[in-house]
């Protein structure tokens, strides 16, 4: 699942083996006394929570790749733009590469003005920006420089080209912020963690020798259930 604005959305998983996870999430949102309330569902095709990044109070990035489809992103964008939850939805094409499973393996927010990012993807990706058009329609244009579009400082994956590839495989950019500039990260990604610390971020490390084998990092294993307005 994922949350944009005040309402959660139950994801549609790309793998049938993970369908039960979405069913369990739906049950939690429906019955937990602290979470019960309106839930959005009905996505027409796979779209997983790891591909959704709330950039700020008006912009949402959604990855399109092996786990999330363009059809689902278009459906989500139409809903967010129609009800005013977002002013812009940016569809970010991702390489169909095991090292780039979701958008949150490439970029995660560390603060409102700081993120981590994997340079080879940020430098080469041409994304599609969706905004409300005339008559309630959707207009689309191209974002040629994704890093510039973000409008925040980017802490790049640490190391030289080989080191960056290695730490990308180890989910170096998949950190979860507990508070502004306080993150949980895998201990094995030393070079990236050092760069975060140099940028003024407190890094709380957790062991990763076994967790990393399943792909995904601290951000993959969490889901916000509440968010202060940005």
Coordinates of C-alpha atoms in Angstrom, one line a residue:
X1 CA 0.0 0.0 0.0
X2 CA 1.0 3.6 -0.2
X3 CA -0.3 7.0 1.0
X4 CA -0.6 10.2 -0.9
X5 CA -2.3 13.0 1.0
X6 CA -4.6 11.7 3.7
X7 CA -5.8 8.5 2.1
X8 CA -4.1 5.2 1.6
X9 CA -4.2 3.2 -1.6
X10 CA -4.1 -0.6 -1.7
X11 CA -1.6 -1.6 -4.3
X12 CA -2.0 -4.2 -7.0
X13 CA 1.1 -6.5 -6.9
X14 CA 2.8 -7.6 -10.1
X15 CA 3.5 -11.1 -8.8
X16 CA 0.5 -13.3 -7.9
X17 CA 2.7 -14.6 -5.0
X18 CA 2.4 -11.2 -3.3
X19 CA -1.4 -10.7 -3.7
X20 CA -2.0 -11.8 -0.1
X21 CA 0.1 -8.9 1.1
X22 CA -2.3 -6.4 -0.5
X23 CA -5.2 -8.3 0.9
X24 CA -3.8 -8.2 4.4
X25 CA -3.1 -4.4 4.0
X26 CA -6.7 -3.8 3.0
X27 CA -7.9 -5.8 6.0
X28 CA -5.7 -3.7 8.3
X29 CA -6.9 -0.4 6.9
X30 CA -10.5 -1.6 7.2
X31 CA -10.4 -2.8 10.8
X32 CA -7.5 -1.3 12.7
X33 CA -9.0 1.2 15.1
X34 CA -6.2 3.7 14.5
X35 CA -6.3 3.4 10.7
X36 CA -9.9 2.7 9.7
X37 CA -11.2 5.1 7.2
X38 CA -11.6 5.7 3.5
X39 CA -9.2 3.7 1.3
X40 CA -8.7 4.0 -2.4
X41 CA -8.5 0.8 -4.4
X42 CA -9.6 -0.3 -7.8
X43 CA -6.3 0.1 -9.7
X44 CA -6.7 -1.5 -13.1
X45 CA -3.3 -3.0 -13.3
X46 CA -0.2 -3.6 -11.2
X47 CA 1.2 -0.6 -9.3
X48 CA 3.3 -1.2 -6.2
X49 CA 4.1 1.1 -3.3
X50 CA 7.8 1.2 -3.8
X51 CA 7.2 3.0 -7.1
X52 CA 5.4 5.9 -5.4
X53 CA 7.4 8.9 -4.2
X54 CA 5.7 12.0 -2.7
X55 CA 8.1 14.7 -3.6
X56 CA 6.3 17.6 -2.0
X57 CA 2.8 18.9 -1.3
X58 CA 2.0 19.2 -5.0
X59 CA 4.2 16.7 -6.9
X60 CA 4.2 12.9 -7.0
X61 CA 6.7 10.7 -8.8
X62 CA 5.7 7.2 -9.9
X63 CA 8.0 4.6 -11.4
X64 CA 7.0 2.6 -14.5
X65 CA 8.9 -0.6 -14.9
X66 CA 8.9 -4.2 -14.0
X67 CA 6.5 -3.8 -11.1
X68 CA 4.2 -0.9 -12.0
X69 CA 2.4 -0.4 -15.3
X70 CA 1.8 2.7 -17.4
X71 CA -2.0 2.0 -17.3
X72 CA -2.1 2.0 -13.5
X73 CA 0.0 5.2 -13.3
X74 CA -2.3 6.9 -15.8
X75 CA -5.3 5.9 -13.7
X76 CA -3.7 7.1 -10.5
X77 CA -2.6 10.4 -12.0
X78 CA -6.1 11.0 -13.3
X79 CA -7.6 10.5 -9.8
X80 CA -4.9 12.7 -8.0
X81 CA -5.2 15.5 -10.5
X82 CA -9.0 15.4 -10.5
X83 CA -9.4 15.7 -6.8
X84 CA -6.6 18.2 -6.3
X85 CA -4.4 15.8 -4.2
X86 CA -1.5 16.5 -6.6
X87 CA -0.9 19.2 -9.2
X88 CA 1.7 17.2 -11.1
X89 CA 2.3 13.4 -11.5
X90 CA 5.6 12.4 -13.1
X91 CA 5.9 9.0 -14.6
X92 CA 9.5 7.9 -14.4
X93 CA 10.5 5.0 -16.7
X94 CA 12.8 2.5 -14.9
X95 CA 15.3 0.1 -16.4
X96 CA 14.1 -3.5 -16.3
X97 CA 17.0 -4.4 -14.2
X98 CA 17.1 -6.4 -10.9
X99 CA 19.2 -3.7 -9.3
X100 CA 16.4 -1.2 -10.1
X101 CA 13.3 -2.9 -8.8
X102 CA 11.3 0.1 -7.8
X103 CA 11.6 3.9 -7.9
X104 CA 12.6 3.9 -4.2
X105 CA 15.7 1.9 -5.0
X106 CA 16.8 4.8 -7.2
X107 CA 15.7 7.8 -5.1
X108 CA 14.3 8.4 -1.6
X109 CA 13.6 11.6 0.2
X110 CA 15.7 12.4 3.2
X111 CA 14.3 15.9 4.0
X112 CA 12.0 18.3 2.2
X113 CA 15.1 19.7 0.3
X114 CA 17.3 16.6 0.2
X115 CA 17.2 13.2 -1.4
X116 CA 19.5 10.3 -2.3
X117 CA 19.8 9.4 -5.9
X118 CA 21.5 6.9 -8.3
X119 CA 23.3 9.1 -10.9
X120 CA 23.2 6.8 -13.9
X121 CA 19.4 6.6 -13.8
X122 CA 18.8 10.3 -12.9
X123 CA 21.1 11.5 -15.6
X124 CA 19.6 9.4 -18.5
X125 CA 15.8 9.2 -17.7
X126 CA 13.3 11.2 -19.7
X127 CA 10.1 11.3 -17.7
X128 CA 6.5 12.2 -18.5
X129 CA 4.8 15.0 -16.5
X130 CA 1.0 14.8 -16.3
X131 CA -1.0 17.9 -15.4
X132 CA -4.6 19.0 -15.5
X133 CA -5.6 20.3 -18.9
X134 CA -8.5 22.2 -20.4
X135 CA -12.0 20.6 -19.9
X136 CA -10.8 18.3 -17.1
X137 CA -8.4 16.4 -19.4
X138 CA -4.8 15.6 -18.8
X139 CA -1.9 17.2 -20.6
X140 CA 1.5 15.6 -20.9
X141 CA 4.9 17.0 -21.5
X142 CA 8.5 15.7 -21.1
X143 CA 10.9 16.1 -18.2
X144 CA 14.3 15.9 -19.9
X145 CA 16.4 16.5 -16.7
X146 CA 14.9 14.6 -13.8
X147 CA 17.6 15.7 -11.3
X148 CA 16.9 19.3 -12.1
X149 CA 13.2 18.8 -12.0
X150 CA 13.4 17.5 -8.4
X151 CA 14.5 20.9 -7.3
X152 CA 16.3 19.5 -4.2
X153 CA 19.9 18.7 -3.4
X154 CA 20.8 15.1 -4.4
X155 CA 23.2 13.0 -2.4
X156 CA 24.6 10.6 -5.0
X157 CA 25.3 7.0 -4.4
X158 CA 28.9 6.7 -3.0
X159 CA 32.0 5.5 -4.7
X160 CA 33.4 5.4 -8.3
X161 CA 31.3 3.9 -11.1
X162 CA 32.0 0.4 -9.9
X163 CA 31.3 1.3 -6.3
X164 CA 28.1 3.1 -7.2
X165 CA 26.9 0.0 -9.1
X166 CA 27.8 -2.2 -6.2
X167 CA 26.0 -0.1 -3.6
X168 CA 23.0 0.4 -5.9
X169 CA 22.7 -3.4 -5.9
X170 CA 22.8 -3.3 -2.1
X171 CA 20.0 -0.7 -1.9
X172 CA 22.1 2.2 -0.8
X173 CA 19.5 4.7 -1.9
X174 CA 16.6 2.8 -0.3
X175 CA 16.7 4.6 3.0
X176 CA 13.7 5.5 5.2
X177 CA 13.5 8.9 7.0
X178 CA 12.3 8.7 10.6
X179 CA 12.5 12.5 10.7
X180 CA 14.1 15.2 8.6
X181 CA 17.7 14.2 8.0
X182 CA 17.5 11.1 10.2
X183 CA 17.5 7.9 8.2
X184 CA 17.8 4.1 8.6
X185 CA 20.2 2.6 6.1
X186 CA 22.0 -0.7 5.5
X187 CA 25.4 -0.9 7.2
X188 CA 27.1 -2.4 4.1
X189 CA 26.7 0.8 2.0
X190 CA 29.6 2.6 3.6
X191 CA 30.4 5.0 0.8
X192 CA 26.8 6.2 0.4
X193 CA 26.3 6.5 4.2
X194 CA 29.5 8.6 4.4
X195 CA 28.1 11.0 1.8
X196 CA 24.8 11.2 3.7
X197 CA 26.7 12.0 6.9
X198 CA 28.7 14.6 5.1
X199 CA 25.5 16.2 4.0
X200 CA 24.4 16.6 7.6
X201 CA 22.2 13.4 7.8
X202 CA 22.2 11.2 10.9
X203 CA 22.4 7.6 9.6
X204 CA 21.2 4.7 11.7
X205 CA 22.5 1.5 10.3
X206 CA 21.0 -2.0 10.4
X207 CA 22.6 -5.3 9.4
X208 CA 21.9 -6.3 5.8
X209 CA 23.8 -9.5 5.0
X210 CA 20.6 -11.6 4.8
X211 CA 17.9 -8.9 4.2
X212 CA 19.6 -7.7 1.1
X213 CA 19.4 -11.1 -0.6
X214 CA 15.7 -10.6 -1.0
X215 CA 16.1 -7.2 -2.7
X216 CA 14.8 -4.1 -1.1
X217 CA 16.0 -2.0 1.9
X218 CA 14.6 -0.1 4.9
X219 CA 12.3 2.0 2.7
X220 CA 10.9 -1.1 1.1
X221 CA 10.0 -2.6 4.5
X222 CA 8.0 0.4 5.7
X223 CA 4.8 2.2 4.8
X224 CA 3.8 5.6 6.2
X225 CA 0.4 5.6 7.8
X226 CA 0.4 9.3 8.5
X227 CA 2.2 12.3 7.1
X228 CA 2.6 15.9 8.2
X229 CA 1.7 18.4 5.5
X230 CA 4.7 19.4 3.5

